[in-house]
Coordinates of N, CA and C in Angstrom, one line a residue:
X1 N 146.1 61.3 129.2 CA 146.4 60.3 128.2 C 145.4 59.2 128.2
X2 N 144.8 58.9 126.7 CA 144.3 57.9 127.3 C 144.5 56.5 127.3
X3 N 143.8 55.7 128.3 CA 144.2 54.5 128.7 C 144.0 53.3 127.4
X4 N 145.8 52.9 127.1 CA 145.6 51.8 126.1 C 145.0 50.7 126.3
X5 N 144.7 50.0 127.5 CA 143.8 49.0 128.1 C 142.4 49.3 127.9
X6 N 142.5 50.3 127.8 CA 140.9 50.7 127.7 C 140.3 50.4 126.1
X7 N 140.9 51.1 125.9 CA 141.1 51.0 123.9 C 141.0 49.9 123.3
X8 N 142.1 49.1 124.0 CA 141.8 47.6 123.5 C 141.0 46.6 124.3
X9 N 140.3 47.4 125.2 CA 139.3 46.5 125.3 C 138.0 47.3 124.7
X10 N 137.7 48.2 124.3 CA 136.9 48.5 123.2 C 136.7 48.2 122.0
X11 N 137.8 47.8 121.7 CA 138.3 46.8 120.1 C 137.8 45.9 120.0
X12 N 138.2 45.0 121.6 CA 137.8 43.6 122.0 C 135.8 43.4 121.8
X13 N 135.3 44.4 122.5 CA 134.0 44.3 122.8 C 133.4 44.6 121.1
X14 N 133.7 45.4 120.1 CA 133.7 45.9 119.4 C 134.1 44.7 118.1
X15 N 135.1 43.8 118.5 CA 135.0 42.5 117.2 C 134.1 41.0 118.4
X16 N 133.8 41.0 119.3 CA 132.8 40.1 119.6 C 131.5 40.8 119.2
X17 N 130.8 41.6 119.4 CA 129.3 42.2 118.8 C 129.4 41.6 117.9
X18 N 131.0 42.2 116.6 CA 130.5 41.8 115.1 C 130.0 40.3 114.9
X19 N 131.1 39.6 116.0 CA 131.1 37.7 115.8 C 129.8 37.2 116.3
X20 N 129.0 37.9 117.2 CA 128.0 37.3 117.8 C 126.8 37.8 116.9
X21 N 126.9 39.1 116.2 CA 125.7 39.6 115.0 C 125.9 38.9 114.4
X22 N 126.8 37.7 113.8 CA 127.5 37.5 112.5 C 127.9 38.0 111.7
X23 N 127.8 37.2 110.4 CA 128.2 38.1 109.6 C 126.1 38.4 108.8
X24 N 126.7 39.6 108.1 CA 125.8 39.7 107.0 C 125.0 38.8 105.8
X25 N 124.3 38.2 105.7 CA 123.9 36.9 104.2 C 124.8 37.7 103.7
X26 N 124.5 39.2 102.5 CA 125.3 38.7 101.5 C 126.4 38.7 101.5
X27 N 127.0 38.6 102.6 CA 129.1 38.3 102.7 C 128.8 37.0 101.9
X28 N 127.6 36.1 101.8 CA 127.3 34.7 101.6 C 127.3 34.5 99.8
X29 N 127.2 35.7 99.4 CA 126.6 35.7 98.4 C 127.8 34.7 97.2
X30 N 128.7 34.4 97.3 CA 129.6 33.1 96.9 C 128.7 32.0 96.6
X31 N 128.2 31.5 97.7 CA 128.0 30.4 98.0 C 126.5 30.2 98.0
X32 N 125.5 31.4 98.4 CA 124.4 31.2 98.2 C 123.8 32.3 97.4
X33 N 122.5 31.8 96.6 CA 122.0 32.6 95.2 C 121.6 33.5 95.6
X34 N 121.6 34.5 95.0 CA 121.2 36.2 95.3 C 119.8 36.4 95.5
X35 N 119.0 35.8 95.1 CA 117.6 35.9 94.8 C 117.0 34.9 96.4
X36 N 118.1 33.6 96.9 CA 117.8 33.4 98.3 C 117.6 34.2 99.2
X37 N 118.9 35.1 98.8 CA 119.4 35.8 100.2 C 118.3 37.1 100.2
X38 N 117.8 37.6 98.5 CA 117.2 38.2 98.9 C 115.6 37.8 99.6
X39 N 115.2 36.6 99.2 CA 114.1 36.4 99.7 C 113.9 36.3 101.2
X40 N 115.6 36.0 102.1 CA 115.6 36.0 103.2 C 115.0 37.5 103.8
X41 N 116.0 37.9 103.3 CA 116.0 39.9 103.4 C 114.6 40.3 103.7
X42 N 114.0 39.7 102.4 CA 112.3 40.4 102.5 C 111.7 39.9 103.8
X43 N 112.1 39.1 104.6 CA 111.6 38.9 105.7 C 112.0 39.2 107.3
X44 N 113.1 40.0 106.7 CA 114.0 40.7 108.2 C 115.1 39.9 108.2
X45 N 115.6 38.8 107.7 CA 116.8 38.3 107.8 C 117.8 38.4 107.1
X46 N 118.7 39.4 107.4 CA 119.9 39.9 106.7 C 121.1 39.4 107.1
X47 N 121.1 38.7 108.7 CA 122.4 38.2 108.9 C 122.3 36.9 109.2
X48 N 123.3 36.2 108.8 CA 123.6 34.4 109.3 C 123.1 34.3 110.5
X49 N 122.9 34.8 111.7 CA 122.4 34.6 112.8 C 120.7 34.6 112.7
X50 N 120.7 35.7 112.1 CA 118.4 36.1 112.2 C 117.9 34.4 111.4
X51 N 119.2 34.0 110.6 CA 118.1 32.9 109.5 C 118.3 31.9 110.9
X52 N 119.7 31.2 111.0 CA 119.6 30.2 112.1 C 118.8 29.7 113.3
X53 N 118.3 31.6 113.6 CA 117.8 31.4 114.9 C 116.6 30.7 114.9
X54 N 115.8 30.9 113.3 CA 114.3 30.4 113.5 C 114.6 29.1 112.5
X55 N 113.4 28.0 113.0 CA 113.2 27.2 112.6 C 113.2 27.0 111.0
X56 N 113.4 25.5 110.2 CA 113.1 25.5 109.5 C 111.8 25.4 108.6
X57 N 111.4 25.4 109.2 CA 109.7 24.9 108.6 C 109.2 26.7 108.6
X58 N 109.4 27.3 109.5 CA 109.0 29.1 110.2 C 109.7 29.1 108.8
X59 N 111.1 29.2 108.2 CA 112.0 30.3 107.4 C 111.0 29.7 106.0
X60 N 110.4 28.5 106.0 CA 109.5 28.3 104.4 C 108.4 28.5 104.4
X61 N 107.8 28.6 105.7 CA 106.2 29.4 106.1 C 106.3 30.8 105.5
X62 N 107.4 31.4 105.9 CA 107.0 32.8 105.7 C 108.0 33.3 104.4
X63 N 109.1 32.8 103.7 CA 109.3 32.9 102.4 C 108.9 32.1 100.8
X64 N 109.7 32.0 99.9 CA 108.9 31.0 99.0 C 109.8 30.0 98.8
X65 N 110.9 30.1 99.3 CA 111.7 28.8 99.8 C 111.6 27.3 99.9
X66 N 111.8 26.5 99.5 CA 111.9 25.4 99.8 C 112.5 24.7 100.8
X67 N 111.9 23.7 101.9 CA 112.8 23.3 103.2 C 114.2 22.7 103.1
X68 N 114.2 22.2 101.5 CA 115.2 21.6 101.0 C 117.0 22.9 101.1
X69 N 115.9 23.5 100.1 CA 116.5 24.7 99.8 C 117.0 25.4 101.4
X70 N 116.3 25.8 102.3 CA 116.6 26.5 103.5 C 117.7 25.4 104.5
X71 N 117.5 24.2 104.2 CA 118.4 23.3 104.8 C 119.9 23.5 104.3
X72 N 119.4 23.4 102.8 CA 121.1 23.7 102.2 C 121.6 25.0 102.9
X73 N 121.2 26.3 103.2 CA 121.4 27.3 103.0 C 122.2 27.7 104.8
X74 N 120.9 26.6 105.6 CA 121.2 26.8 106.9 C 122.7 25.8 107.1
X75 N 122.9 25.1 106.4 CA 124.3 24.4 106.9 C 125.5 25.2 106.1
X76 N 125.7 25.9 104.9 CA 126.3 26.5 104.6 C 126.7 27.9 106.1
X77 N 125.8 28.2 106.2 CA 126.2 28.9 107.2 C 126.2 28.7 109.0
X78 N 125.9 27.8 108.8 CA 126.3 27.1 109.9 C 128.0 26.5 110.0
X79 N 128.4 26.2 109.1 CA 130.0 25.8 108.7 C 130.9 27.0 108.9
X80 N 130.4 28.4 108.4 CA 130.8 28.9 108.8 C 131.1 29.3 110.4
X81 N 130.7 29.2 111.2 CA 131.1 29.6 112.4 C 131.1 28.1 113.6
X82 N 131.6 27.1 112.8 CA 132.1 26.2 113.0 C 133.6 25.8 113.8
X83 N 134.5 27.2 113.6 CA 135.7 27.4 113.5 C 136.3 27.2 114.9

């Protein structure tokens, strides 16, 4: 039989990964413009976590972004996982 402890702790490890990858940008796509998220994308950042991690000034160096713009974008999701 297998062990239900075990199961739910595979669940457990299994919804922290997703919390700690975040989520996805376009779960974002509500809130931020499609053409952002894609410009994030074209640079390897597809989840709320990859934009966060780098700098602001880095995410407008290497997109066509505005700091303005990546500011707004970085507190939107930042709010998110505020909880």
């Amino acid at each position: 039989a297998k062990n239900p402890l075990l199961q739910n702790e595979k669940a457990l490890l299994k919804w922290v990964n997703e919390k700690l990858d975040w989520n996805l940008l376009s779960e974002f796509a509500d809130e931020i413009k499609s053409d952002i998220i894609d410009e994030l994308k074209a640079i390897g950042c597809d989840t709320a976590k990859s934009v966060l991690e780098l700098k602001t000034e880095e995410l407008a160096r290497r997109t066509k972004l505005s700091e303005e713009v990546i500011e707004e974008v970085r507190s939107i999701l930042q709010s998110e996982f505020e909880d």
